[in-house]
Amino acid sequence: RAPSRHDVEGVMMRWMPPLVIDGEVHACPQCSTYRDWIVFNMNDDSVWLRCPAGHQVLEPRLDAAWFNRNCGPVDHWHPTLEDGLRHLGH
Ligand SMILES: [Zn+2]
């Protein structure tokens, strides 16, 4: 059967350009980087951002609806977040 998103902890995508939230470019609160994010949409519909340095924070202004609007078709499924991060180049 086709995998469903509930088989995994969540879905993720790589976001290379600056990420604009509420009209402002979002920067990592810890290292101030503003591009090359991994964006996670977890099964509880929360959205997390991970910067290239591995700082991972919940972003409450983003949600599953935002993720689905901005995410292309999910073409890869990963058993673990670590496997997915490797696939995405982090
Ligand atoms: Zn950071």
PDB file of N, CA and C and ligand atoms in Angstrom, residues 28 31 51 55, ligand 1:
ATOM      1  N   CYS A  28      17.612  32.404  12.308  1.00  0.00           N
ATOM      2  CA  CYS A  28      17.772  31.506  13.453  1.00  0.00           C
ATOM      3  C   CYS A  28      18.078  32.324  14.705  1.00  0.00           C
ATOM      4  N   CYS A  31      21.931  31.395  15.697  1.00  0.00           N
ATOM      5  CA  CYS A  31      23.119  31.696  14.896  1.00  0.00           C
ATOM      6  C   CYS A  31      22.836  32.683  13.765  1.00  0.00           C
ATOM      7  N   CYS A  51      18.002  24.927  11.263  1.00  0.00           N
ATOM      8  CA  CYS A  51      18.971  25.671  10.470  1.00  0.00           C
ATOM      9  C   CYS A  51      20.131  24.753  10.104  1.00  0.00           C
ATOM     10  N   HIS A  55      20.231  23.851  14.794  1.00  0.00           N
ATOM     11  CA  HIS A  55      19.324  24.429  15.785  1.00  0.00           C
ATOM     12  C   HIS A  55      17.898  24.193  15.323  1.00  0.00           C
TER      13      HIS A  55
HETATM   14 ZN    ZN B   1      21.048  28.217  13.972  1.00  0.00          ZN
END
